[in-house]
Coordinates of C-alpha atoms in Angstrom, one line a residue:
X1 CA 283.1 32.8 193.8
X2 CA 283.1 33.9 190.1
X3 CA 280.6 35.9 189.0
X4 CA 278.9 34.6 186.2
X5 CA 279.7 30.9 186.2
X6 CA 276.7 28.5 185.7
X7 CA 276.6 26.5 189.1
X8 CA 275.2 23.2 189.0
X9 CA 275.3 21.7 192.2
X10 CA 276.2 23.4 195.7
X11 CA 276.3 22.7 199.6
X12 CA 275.1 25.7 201.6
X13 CA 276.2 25.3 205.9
X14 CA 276.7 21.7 205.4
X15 CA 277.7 19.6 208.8
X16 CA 278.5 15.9 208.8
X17 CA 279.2 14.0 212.2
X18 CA 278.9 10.5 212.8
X19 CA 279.0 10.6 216.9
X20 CA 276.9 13.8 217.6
X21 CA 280.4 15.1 218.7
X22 CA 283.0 15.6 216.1
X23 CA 282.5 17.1 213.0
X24 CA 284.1 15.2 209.9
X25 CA 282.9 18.7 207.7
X26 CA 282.0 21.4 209.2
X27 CA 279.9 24.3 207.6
X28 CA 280.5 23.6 203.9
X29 CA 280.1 25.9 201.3
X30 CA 281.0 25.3 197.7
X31 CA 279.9 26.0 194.4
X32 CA 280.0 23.3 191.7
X33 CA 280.4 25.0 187.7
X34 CA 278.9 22.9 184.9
X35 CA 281.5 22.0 182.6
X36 CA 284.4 21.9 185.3
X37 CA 287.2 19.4 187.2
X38 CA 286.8 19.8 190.7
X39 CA 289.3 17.9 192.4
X40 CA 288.3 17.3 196.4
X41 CA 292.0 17.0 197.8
X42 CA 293.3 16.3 201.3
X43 CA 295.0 13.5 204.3
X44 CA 292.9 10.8 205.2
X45 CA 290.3 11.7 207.6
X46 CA 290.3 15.6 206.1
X47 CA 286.4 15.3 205.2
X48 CA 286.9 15.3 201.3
X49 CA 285.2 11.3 200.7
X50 CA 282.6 12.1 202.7
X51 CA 281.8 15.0 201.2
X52 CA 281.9 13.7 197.6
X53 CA 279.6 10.5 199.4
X54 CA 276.7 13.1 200.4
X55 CA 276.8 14.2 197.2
X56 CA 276.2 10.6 195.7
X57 CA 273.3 10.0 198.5
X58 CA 275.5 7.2 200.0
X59 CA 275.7 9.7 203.1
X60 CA 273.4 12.2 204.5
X61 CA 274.5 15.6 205.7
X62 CA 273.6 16.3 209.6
X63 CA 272.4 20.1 208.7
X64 CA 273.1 21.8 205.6
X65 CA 271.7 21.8 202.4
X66 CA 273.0 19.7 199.0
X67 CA 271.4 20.7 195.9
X68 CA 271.9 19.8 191.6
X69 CA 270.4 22.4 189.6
X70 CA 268.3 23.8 192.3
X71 CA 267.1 20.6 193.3
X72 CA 267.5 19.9 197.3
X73 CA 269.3 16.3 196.9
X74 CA 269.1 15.1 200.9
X75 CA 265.9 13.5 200.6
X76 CA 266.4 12.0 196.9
X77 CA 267.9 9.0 196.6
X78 CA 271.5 7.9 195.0
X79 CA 269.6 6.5 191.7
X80 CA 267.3 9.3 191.4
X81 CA 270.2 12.1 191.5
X82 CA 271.5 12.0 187.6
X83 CA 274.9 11.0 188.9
X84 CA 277.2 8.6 187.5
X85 CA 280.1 7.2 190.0
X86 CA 283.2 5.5 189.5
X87 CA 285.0 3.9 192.6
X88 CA 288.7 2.7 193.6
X89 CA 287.7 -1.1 192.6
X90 CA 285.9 -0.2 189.6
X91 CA 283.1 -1.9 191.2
X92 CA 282.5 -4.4 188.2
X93 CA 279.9 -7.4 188.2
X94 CA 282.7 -10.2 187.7
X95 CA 279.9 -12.4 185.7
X96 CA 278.9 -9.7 182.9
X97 CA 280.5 -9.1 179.9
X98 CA 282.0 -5.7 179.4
X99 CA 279.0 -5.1 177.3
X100 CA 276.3 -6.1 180.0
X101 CA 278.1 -4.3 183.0
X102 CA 277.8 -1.0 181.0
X103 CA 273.9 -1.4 180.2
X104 CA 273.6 -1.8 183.5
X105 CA 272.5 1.5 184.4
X106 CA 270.3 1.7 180.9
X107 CA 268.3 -1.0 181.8
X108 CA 268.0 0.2 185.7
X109 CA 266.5 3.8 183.7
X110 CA 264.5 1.8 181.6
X111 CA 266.6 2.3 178.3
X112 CA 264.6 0.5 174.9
X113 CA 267.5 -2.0 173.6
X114 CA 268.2 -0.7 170.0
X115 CA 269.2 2.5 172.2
X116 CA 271.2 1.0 174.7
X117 CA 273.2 -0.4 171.7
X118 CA 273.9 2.9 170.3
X119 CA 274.5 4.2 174.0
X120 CA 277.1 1.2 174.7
X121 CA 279.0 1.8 171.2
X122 CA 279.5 5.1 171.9
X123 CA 280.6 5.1 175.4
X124 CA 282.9 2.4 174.4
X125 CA 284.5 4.1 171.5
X126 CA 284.9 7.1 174.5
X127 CA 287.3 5.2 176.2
X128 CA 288.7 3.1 173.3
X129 CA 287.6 -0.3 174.1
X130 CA 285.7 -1.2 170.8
X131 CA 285.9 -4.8 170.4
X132 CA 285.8 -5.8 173.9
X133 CA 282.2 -5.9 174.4
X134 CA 282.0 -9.7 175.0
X135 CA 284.9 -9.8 177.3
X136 CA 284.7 -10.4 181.1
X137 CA 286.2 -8.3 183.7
X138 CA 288.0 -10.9 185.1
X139 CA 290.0 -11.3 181.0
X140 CA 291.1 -7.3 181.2
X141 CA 293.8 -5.2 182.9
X142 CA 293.5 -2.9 185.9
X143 CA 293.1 0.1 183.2
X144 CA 290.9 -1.3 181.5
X145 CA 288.2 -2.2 183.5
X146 CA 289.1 1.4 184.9
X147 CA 287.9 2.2 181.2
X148 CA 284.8 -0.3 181.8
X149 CA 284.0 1.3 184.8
X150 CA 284.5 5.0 183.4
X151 CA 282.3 4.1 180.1
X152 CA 279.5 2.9 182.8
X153 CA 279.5 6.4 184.3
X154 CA 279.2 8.3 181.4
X155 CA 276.9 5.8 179.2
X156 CA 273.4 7.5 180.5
X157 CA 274.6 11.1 180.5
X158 CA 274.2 12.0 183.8
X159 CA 274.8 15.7 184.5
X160 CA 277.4 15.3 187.0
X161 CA 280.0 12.5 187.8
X162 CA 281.9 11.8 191.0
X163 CA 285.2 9.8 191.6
X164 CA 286.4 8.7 194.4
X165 CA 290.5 7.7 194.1
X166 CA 289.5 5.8 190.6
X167 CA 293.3 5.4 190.0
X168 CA 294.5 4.3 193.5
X169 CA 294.9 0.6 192.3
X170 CA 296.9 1.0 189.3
X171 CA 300.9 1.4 189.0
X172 CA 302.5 4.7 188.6
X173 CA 303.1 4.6 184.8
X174 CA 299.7 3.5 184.2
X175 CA 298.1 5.9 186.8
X176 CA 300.0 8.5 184.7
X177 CA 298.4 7.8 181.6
X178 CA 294.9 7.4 182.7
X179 CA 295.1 10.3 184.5
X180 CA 295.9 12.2 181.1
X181 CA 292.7 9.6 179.7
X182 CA 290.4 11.1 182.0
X183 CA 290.9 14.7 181.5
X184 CA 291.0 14.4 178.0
X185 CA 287.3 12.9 177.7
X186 CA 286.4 15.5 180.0
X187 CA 287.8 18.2 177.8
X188 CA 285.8 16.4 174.9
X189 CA 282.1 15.7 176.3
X190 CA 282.5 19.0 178.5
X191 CA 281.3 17.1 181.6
X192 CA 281.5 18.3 184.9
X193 CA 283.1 15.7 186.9
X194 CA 284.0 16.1 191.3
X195 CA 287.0 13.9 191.9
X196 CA 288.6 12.9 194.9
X197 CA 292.0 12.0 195.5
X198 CA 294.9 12.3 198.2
X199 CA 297.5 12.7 195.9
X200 CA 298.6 16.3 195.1
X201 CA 300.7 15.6 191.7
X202 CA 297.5 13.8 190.3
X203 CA 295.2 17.0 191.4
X204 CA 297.3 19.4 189.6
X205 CA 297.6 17.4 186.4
X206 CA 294.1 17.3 186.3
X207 CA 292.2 19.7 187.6
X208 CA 290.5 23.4 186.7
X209 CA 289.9 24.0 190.7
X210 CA 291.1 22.0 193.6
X211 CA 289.4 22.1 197.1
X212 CA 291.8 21.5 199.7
X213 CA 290.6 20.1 202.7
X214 CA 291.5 19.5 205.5
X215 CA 289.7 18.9 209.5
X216 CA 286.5 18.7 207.6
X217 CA 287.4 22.0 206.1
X218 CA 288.5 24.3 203.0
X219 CA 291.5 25.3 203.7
X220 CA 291.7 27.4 200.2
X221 CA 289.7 26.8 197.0
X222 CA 291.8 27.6 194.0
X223 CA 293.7 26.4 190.7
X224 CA 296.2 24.4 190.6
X225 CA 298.7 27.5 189.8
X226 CA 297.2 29.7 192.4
X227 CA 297.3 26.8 195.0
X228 CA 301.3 26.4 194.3
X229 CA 302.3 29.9 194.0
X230 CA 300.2 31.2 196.5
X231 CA 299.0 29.0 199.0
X232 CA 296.9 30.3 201.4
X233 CA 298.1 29.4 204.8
X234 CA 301.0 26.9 206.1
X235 CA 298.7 23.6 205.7
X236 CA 298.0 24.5 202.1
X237 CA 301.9 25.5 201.7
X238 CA 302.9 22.0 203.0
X239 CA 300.3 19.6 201.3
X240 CA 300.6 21.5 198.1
X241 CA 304.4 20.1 196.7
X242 CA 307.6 19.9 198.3
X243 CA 308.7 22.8 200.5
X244 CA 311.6 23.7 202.6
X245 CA 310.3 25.2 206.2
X246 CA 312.6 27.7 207.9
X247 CA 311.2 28.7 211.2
X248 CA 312.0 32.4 212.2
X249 CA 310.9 35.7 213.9
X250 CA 309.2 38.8 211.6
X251 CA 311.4 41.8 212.4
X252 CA 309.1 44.2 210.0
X253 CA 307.0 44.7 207.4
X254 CA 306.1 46.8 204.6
X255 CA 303.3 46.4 202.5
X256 CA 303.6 42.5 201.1
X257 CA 307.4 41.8 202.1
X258 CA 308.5 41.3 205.6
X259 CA 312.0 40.8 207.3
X260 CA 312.3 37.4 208.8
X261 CA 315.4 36.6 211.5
X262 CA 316.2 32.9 211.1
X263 CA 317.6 31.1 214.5
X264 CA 320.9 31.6 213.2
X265 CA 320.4 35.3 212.8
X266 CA 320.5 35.5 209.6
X267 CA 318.0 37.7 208.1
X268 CA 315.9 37.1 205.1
X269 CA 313.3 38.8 203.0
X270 CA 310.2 37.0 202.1
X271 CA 306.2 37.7 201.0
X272 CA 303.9 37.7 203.9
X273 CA 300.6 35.7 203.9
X274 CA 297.8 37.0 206.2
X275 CA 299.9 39.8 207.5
X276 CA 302.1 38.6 210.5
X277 CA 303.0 41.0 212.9
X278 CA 306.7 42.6 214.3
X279 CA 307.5 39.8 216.9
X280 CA 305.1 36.8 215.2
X281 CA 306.6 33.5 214.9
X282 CA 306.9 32.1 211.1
X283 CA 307.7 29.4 209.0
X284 CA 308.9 30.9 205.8
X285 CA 308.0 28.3 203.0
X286 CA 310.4 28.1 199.9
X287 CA 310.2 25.7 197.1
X288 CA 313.5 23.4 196.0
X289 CA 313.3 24.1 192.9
X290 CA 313.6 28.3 193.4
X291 CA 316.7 27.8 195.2
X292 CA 320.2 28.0 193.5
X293 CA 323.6 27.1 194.6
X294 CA 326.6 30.1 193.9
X295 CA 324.5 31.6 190.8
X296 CA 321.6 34.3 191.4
X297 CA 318.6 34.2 189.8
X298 CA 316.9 36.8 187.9
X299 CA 315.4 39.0 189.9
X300 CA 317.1 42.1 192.1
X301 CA 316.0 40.9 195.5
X302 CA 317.6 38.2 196.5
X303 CA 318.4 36.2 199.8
X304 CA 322.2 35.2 199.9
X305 CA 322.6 32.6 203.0
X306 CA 326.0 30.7 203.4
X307 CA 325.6 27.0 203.3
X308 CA 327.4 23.4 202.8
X309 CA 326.4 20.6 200.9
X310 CA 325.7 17.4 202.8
X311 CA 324.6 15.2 200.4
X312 CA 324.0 15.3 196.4
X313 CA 321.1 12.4 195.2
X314 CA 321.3 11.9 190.9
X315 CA 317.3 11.4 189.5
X316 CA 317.9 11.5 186.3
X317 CA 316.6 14.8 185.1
X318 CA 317.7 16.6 188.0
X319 CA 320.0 16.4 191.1
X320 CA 318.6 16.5 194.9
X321 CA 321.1 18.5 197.2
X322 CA 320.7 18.5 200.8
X323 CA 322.7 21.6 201.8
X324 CA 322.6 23.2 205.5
X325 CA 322.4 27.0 206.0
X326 CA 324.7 28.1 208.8
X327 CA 323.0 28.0 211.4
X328 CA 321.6 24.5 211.0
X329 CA 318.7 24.7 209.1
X330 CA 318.7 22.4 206.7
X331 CA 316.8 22.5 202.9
X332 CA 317.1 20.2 200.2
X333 CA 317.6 22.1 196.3
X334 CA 316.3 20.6 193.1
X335 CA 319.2 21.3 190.4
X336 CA 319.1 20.7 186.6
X337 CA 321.4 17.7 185.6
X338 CA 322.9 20.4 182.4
X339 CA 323.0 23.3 184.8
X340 CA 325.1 21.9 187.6
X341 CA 328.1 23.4 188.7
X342 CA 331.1 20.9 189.1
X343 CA 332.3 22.8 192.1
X344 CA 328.9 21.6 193.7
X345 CA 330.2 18.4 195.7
X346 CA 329.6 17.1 199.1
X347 CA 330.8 18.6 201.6
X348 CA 331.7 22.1 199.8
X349 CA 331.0 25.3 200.7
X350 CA 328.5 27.4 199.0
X351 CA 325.4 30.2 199.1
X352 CA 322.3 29.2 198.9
X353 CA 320.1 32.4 196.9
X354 CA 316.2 32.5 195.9
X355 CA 314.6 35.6 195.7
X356 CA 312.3 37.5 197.9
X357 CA 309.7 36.5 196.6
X358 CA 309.8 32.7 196.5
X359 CA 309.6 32.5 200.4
X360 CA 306.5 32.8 202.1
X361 CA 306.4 34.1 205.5
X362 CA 303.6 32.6 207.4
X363 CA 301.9 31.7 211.0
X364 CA 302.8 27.9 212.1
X365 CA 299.9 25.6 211.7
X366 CA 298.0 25.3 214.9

């Protein structure tokens, strides 16, 4: 943890199981900063909802303590905590104008009218919806009663907001944007907001930290750069982007770089992560987009295997090549539309090079 950094809420040993038997988290610690993006990313199943629901007081931890600002939050309940929320559905009442679904929480805290006006004008110009006070759910888009539901969060300052997969229901272009939305009013208000999602793309737009989890654990708690560049362990390697996976045997190593002996026999240098020994099994993970085809990259280590192209995929901005090392392992390659090389076609023969250290030598998930 940071030294320094002004935590606002934390869980210390926290358990949750639902059976007695199997634990959906298990031990949690983590620190929550004032003033940060958390993002709470994993699979289905990996523990991350359930933690962000104990915070909320929708669940309640099996041992373990949660607390916001010092304050033990198991025994408190959800609209006692100083938390706003904002769900997949956006959770609206269908028969209240935008207006009257965001004084909703005033009025529950007791919130004089000519103050709740000034509350509901603000949070609305937050999310740029002036104007559309009188309107009903049911007459708005997707993002905009995402924007309804976000200015509902926020309109009684809570200290602390949770979201759980707000943008799941929208399109991709739209998702896009709102993402950007969200972490701009962030940025603004300097709230500190946990958010939940399973998509990795949308965590590392958004995020200061990101929590991985995954069998109701952390695998690695990180930013979004340090999670891609130096993932932790194999899980964090593969949920984090796109990687190729070449499975091999650790010949040596010295300090950080080890020699790797692919099944083909071909041998590789790579970074090692968490030190596997002479004779260990690995999966070296390298990214697509560190791989070239004939041309070496900067850098004086490189890895030169001999490959052929099986198949070439036009995106647009870039080119996916499947290519297969000899040997038979097979890796796809991300290549620039400009920067492509006319002698790259299917079925030719070239040498597949990234440098030492782009692939990361580590022990096979269990």
């Amino acid at each position: 943890m940071s030294a320094g950094r002004d935590v606002i809420a934390a869980f210390r040993g926290v358990r949750k199981t639902y059976d007695g038997e199997t634990l959906v988290v298990r031990n949690l610690d983590l620190d929550i900063y004032r003033g940060e993006f958390l993002t709470l990313l994993g699979p289905s199943g990996s523990g991350k909802t359930t933690t962000l629901m104990m915070l909320a007081g929708f669940e309640t931890p099996t041992s373990g303590a949660v607390t916001l600002e010092g304050r033990d939050l198991v025994r408190l309940p959800p609209h006692r905590r100083d938390i706003g929320m904002v769900f997949q559905n956006y959770a609206l009442f269908p028969h209240m104008t935008v207006a009257e679904n965001i004084a909703f929480p005033l009025s529950v805290r007791g919130i004089g009218r000519d103050e709740a006006t000034q509350r509901i004008k603000r949070a609305l110009g937050m999310v740029r919806l002036e104007g559309f006070e009188q309107r009903r759910p049911a007459q708005l888009s997707g993002g905009q009663q995402q924007r309804v539901a976000l200015a509902r969060a926020l309109v009684f300052e809570p200290k602390l907001v949770l979201m759980d997969e707000p943008l799941g229901a929208l399109d991709k272009q739209l998702r896009e944007e709102m993402q950007l939305e969200i972490r701009h009013i962030h940025e603004r208000l300097g709230i500190t907001v946990v958010y939940v999602t399973h998509d990795q793309a949308e965590a590392l737009t958004m995020s200061d930290r990101i929590a991985v989890f995954h069998r109701g654990v952390v695998q690695q708690l990180d930013t979004p750069s340090a999670l891609y560049e130096r993932p932790g362990n194999a899980f964090v390697a593969r949920f984090i982007g796109e990687n190729n996976r070449l499975n091999g045997t650790v010949e040596q190593v010295s300090d950080e770089v080890c020699t790797v002996r692919l099944a083909s026999g071909a041998r590789i240098g790579a970074r090692a992560i968490g030190s596997p020994p002479p004779g260990a099994s690995v999966i070296v993970s390298l990214r697509p987009e560190r791989i070239t085809l004939g041309g070496a990259p900067a850098g004086a280590a490189l890895n030169r295997v001999p490959a052929t192209v099986q198949e070439l995929i036009y995106l647009g901005d870039h080119i996916r090549a499947r290519v297969e090392l000899d040997g038979g392992e097979s890796c796809m390659v991300k290549l620039a539309v400009a920067e492509r090389d006319a002698a790259i076609a299917e079925g030719a023969r070239v040498e597949a090079l990234w440098r030492t250290e782009d692939g990361l030598a580590m022990t096979p998930e269990e």
